[in-house]
Short mmCIF file of C-alpha atoms in Angstrom, two decimals:
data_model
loop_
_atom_site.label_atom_id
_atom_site.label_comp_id
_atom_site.label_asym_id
_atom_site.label_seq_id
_atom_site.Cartn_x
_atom_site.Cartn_y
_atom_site.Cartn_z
CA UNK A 1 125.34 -2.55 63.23
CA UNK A 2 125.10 -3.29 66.92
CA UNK A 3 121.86 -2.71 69.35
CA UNK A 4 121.46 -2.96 73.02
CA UNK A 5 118.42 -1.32 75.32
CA UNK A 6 117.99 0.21 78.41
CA UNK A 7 114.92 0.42 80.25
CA UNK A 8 114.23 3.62 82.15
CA UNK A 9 110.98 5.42 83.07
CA UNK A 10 110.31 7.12 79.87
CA UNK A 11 110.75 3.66 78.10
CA UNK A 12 112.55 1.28 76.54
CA UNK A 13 115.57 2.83 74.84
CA UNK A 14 117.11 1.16 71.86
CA UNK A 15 120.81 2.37 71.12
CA UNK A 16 122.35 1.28 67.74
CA UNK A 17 125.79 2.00 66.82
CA UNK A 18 128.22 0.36 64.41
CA UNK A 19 132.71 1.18 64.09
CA UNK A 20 132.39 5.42 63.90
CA UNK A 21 129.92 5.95 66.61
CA UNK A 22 126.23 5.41 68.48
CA UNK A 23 123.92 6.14 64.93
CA UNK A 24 120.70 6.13 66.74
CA UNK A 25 118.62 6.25 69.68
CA UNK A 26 114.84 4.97 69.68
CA UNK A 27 113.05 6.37 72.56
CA UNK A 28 110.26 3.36 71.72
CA UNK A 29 106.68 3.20 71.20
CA UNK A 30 104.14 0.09 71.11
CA UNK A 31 105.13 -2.16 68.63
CA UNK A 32 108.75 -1.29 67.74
CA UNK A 33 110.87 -4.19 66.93
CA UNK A 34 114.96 -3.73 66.21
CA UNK A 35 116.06 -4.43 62.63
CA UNK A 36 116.24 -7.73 62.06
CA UNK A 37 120.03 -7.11 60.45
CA UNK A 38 121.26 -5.32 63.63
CA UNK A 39 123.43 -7.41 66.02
CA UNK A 40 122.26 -7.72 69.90
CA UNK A 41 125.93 -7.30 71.25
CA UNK A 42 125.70 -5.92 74.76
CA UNK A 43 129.54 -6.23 75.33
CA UNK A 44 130.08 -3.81 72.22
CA UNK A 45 128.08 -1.10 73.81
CA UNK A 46 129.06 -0.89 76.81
CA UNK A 47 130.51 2.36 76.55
CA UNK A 48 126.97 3.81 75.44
CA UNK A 49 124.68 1.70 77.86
CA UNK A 50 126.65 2.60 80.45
CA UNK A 51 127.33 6.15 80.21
CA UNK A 52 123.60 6.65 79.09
CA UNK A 53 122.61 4.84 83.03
CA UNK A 54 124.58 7.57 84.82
CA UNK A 55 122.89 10.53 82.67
CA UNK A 56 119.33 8.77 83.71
CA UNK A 57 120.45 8.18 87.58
CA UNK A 58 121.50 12.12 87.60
CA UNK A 59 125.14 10.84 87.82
CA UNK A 60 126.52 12.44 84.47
CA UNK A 61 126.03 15.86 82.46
CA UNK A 62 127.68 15.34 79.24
CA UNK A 63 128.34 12.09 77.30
CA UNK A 64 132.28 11.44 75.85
CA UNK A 65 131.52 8.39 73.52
CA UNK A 66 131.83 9.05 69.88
CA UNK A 67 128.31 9.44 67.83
CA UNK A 68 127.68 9.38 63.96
CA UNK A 69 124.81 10.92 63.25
CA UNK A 70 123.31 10.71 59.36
CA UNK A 71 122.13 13.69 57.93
CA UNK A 72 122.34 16.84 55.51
CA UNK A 73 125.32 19.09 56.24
CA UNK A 74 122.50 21.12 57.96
CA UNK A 75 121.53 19.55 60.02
CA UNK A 76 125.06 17.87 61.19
CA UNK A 77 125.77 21.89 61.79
CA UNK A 78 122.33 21.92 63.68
CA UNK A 79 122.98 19.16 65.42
CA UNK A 80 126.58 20.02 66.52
CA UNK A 81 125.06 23.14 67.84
CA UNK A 82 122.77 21.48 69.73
CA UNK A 83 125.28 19.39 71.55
CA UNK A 84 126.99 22.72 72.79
CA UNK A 85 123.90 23.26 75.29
CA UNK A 86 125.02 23.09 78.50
CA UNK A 87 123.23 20.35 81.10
CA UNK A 88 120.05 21.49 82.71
CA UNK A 89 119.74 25.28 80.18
CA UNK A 90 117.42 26.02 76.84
CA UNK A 91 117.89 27.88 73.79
CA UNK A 92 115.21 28.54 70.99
CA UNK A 93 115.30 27.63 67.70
CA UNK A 94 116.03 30.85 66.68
CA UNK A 95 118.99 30.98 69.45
CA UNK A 96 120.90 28.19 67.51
CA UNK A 97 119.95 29.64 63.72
CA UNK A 98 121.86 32.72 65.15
CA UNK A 99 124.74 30.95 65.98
CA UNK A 100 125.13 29.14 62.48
CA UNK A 101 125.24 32.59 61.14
CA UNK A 102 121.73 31.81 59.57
CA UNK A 103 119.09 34.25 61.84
CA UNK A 104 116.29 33.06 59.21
CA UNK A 105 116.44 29.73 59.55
CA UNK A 106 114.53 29.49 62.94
CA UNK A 107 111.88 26.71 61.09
CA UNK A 108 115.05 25.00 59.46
CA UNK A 109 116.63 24.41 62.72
CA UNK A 110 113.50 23.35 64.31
CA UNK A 111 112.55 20.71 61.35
CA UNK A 112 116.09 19.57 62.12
CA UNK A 113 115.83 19.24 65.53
CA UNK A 114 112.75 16.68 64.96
CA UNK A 115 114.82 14.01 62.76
CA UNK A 116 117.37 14.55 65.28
CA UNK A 117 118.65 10.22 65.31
CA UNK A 118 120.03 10.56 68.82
CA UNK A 119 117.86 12.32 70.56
CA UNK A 120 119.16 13.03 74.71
CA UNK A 121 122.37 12.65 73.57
CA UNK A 122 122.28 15.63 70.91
CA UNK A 123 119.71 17.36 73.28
CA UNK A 124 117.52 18.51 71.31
CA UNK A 125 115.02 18.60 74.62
CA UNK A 126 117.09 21.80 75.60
CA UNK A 127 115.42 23.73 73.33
CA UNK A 128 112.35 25.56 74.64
CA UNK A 129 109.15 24.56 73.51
CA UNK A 130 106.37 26.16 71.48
CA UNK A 131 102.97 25.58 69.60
CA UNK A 132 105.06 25.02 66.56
CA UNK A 133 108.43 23.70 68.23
CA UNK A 134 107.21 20.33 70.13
CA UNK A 135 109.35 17.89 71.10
CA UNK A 136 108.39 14.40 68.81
CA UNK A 137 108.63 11.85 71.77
CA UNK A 138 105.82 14.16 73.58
CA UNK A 139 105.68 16.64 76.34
CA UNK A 140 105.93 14.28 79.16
CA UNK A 141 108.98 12.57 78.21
CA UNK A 142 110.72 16.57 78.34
CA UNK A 143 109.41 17.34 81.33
CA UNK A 144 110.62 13.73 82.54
CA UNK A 145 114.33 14.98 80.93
CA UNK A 146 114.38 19.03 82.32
CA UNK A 147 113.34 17.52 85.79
CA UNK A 148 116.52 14.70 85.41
CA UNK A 149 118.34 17.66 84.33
CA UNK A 150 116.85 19.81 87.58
CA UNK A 151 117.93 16.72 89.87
CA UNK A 152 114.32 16.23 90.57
CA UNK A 153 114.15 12.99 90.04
CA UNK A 154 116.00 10.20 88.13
CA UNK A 155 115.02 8.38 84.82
CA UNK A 156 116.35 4.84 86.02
CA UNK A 157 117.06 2.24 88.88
CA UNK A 158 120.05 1.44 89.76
CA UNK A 159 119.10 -2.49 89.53
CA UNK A 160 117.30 -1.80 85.82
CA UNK A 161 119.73 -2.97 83.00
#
């Protein structure tokens, strides 16, 4: 497994990928520390880092490097579903359960939403917000994302790595 990071105004991101696909992204908090097994190989993830800059600098709206996401076959569906929001709109949890054919599975969706291992890039930040559907890196860091996605303002320097 590889690892670079970017740092942008909501933090430092950690991106981890390995031969199929980016496997995770760490939006990080005080004290994280990368795996001590994963690789620091900023040539190999280039593709990621770089495309990942011109979503935070308001240049790009949808991401074209491959991702390989771990999970149940639920929440791969859930996930896949959430990809299909378009830039800058919201859905609800129950929104997405209806379009998995699965209209009682509002809760289901939302619990997969929150283990969601790439989070911006499966944007699970497009779905609107409520008492019981919060978004796990915290309210500020969404409102940082729908006013990226607004053009508002931009997540990153152009001189930040």
């Amino acid at each position: 497994m590889y690892f670079d990071y970017l740092d942008t105004d909501i933090g430092r991101i950690f991106l981890l990928a390995d031969s199929q696909g980016l496997r995770q992204l760490t939006i990080c908090s005080p004290g994280f520390c990368p795996d001590k097994e994963w690789e620091h190989e900023p040539t190999k993830m280039q593709l990621y880092t770089h495309e990942l800059k011109e979503y935070f600098q308001g240049k790009r709206k949808k991401f074209t490097f491959p991702i390989a996401p771990q999970g149940t076959s639920f929440q791969i569906k859930v996930w896949q579903a959430l990809r299909h929001i378009p830039f800058n709109q919201h859905q609800t949890n129950l929104q997405i359960a209806q379009q998995l054919g699965l209209p009682h599975a509002a809760s289901a969706v939302g619990m997969a939403r929150n283990v969601n291992p790439i989070p911006i890039v499966i944007p699970c930040h497009r779905i609107a917000s409520n008492a019981s559907s919060r978004y796990h890196f915290g309210d500020d860091v969404i409102q940082q994302l729908h006013a990226l996605e607004t053009g508002q303002l931009a997540l990153i320097s152009t001189h930040k790595k």
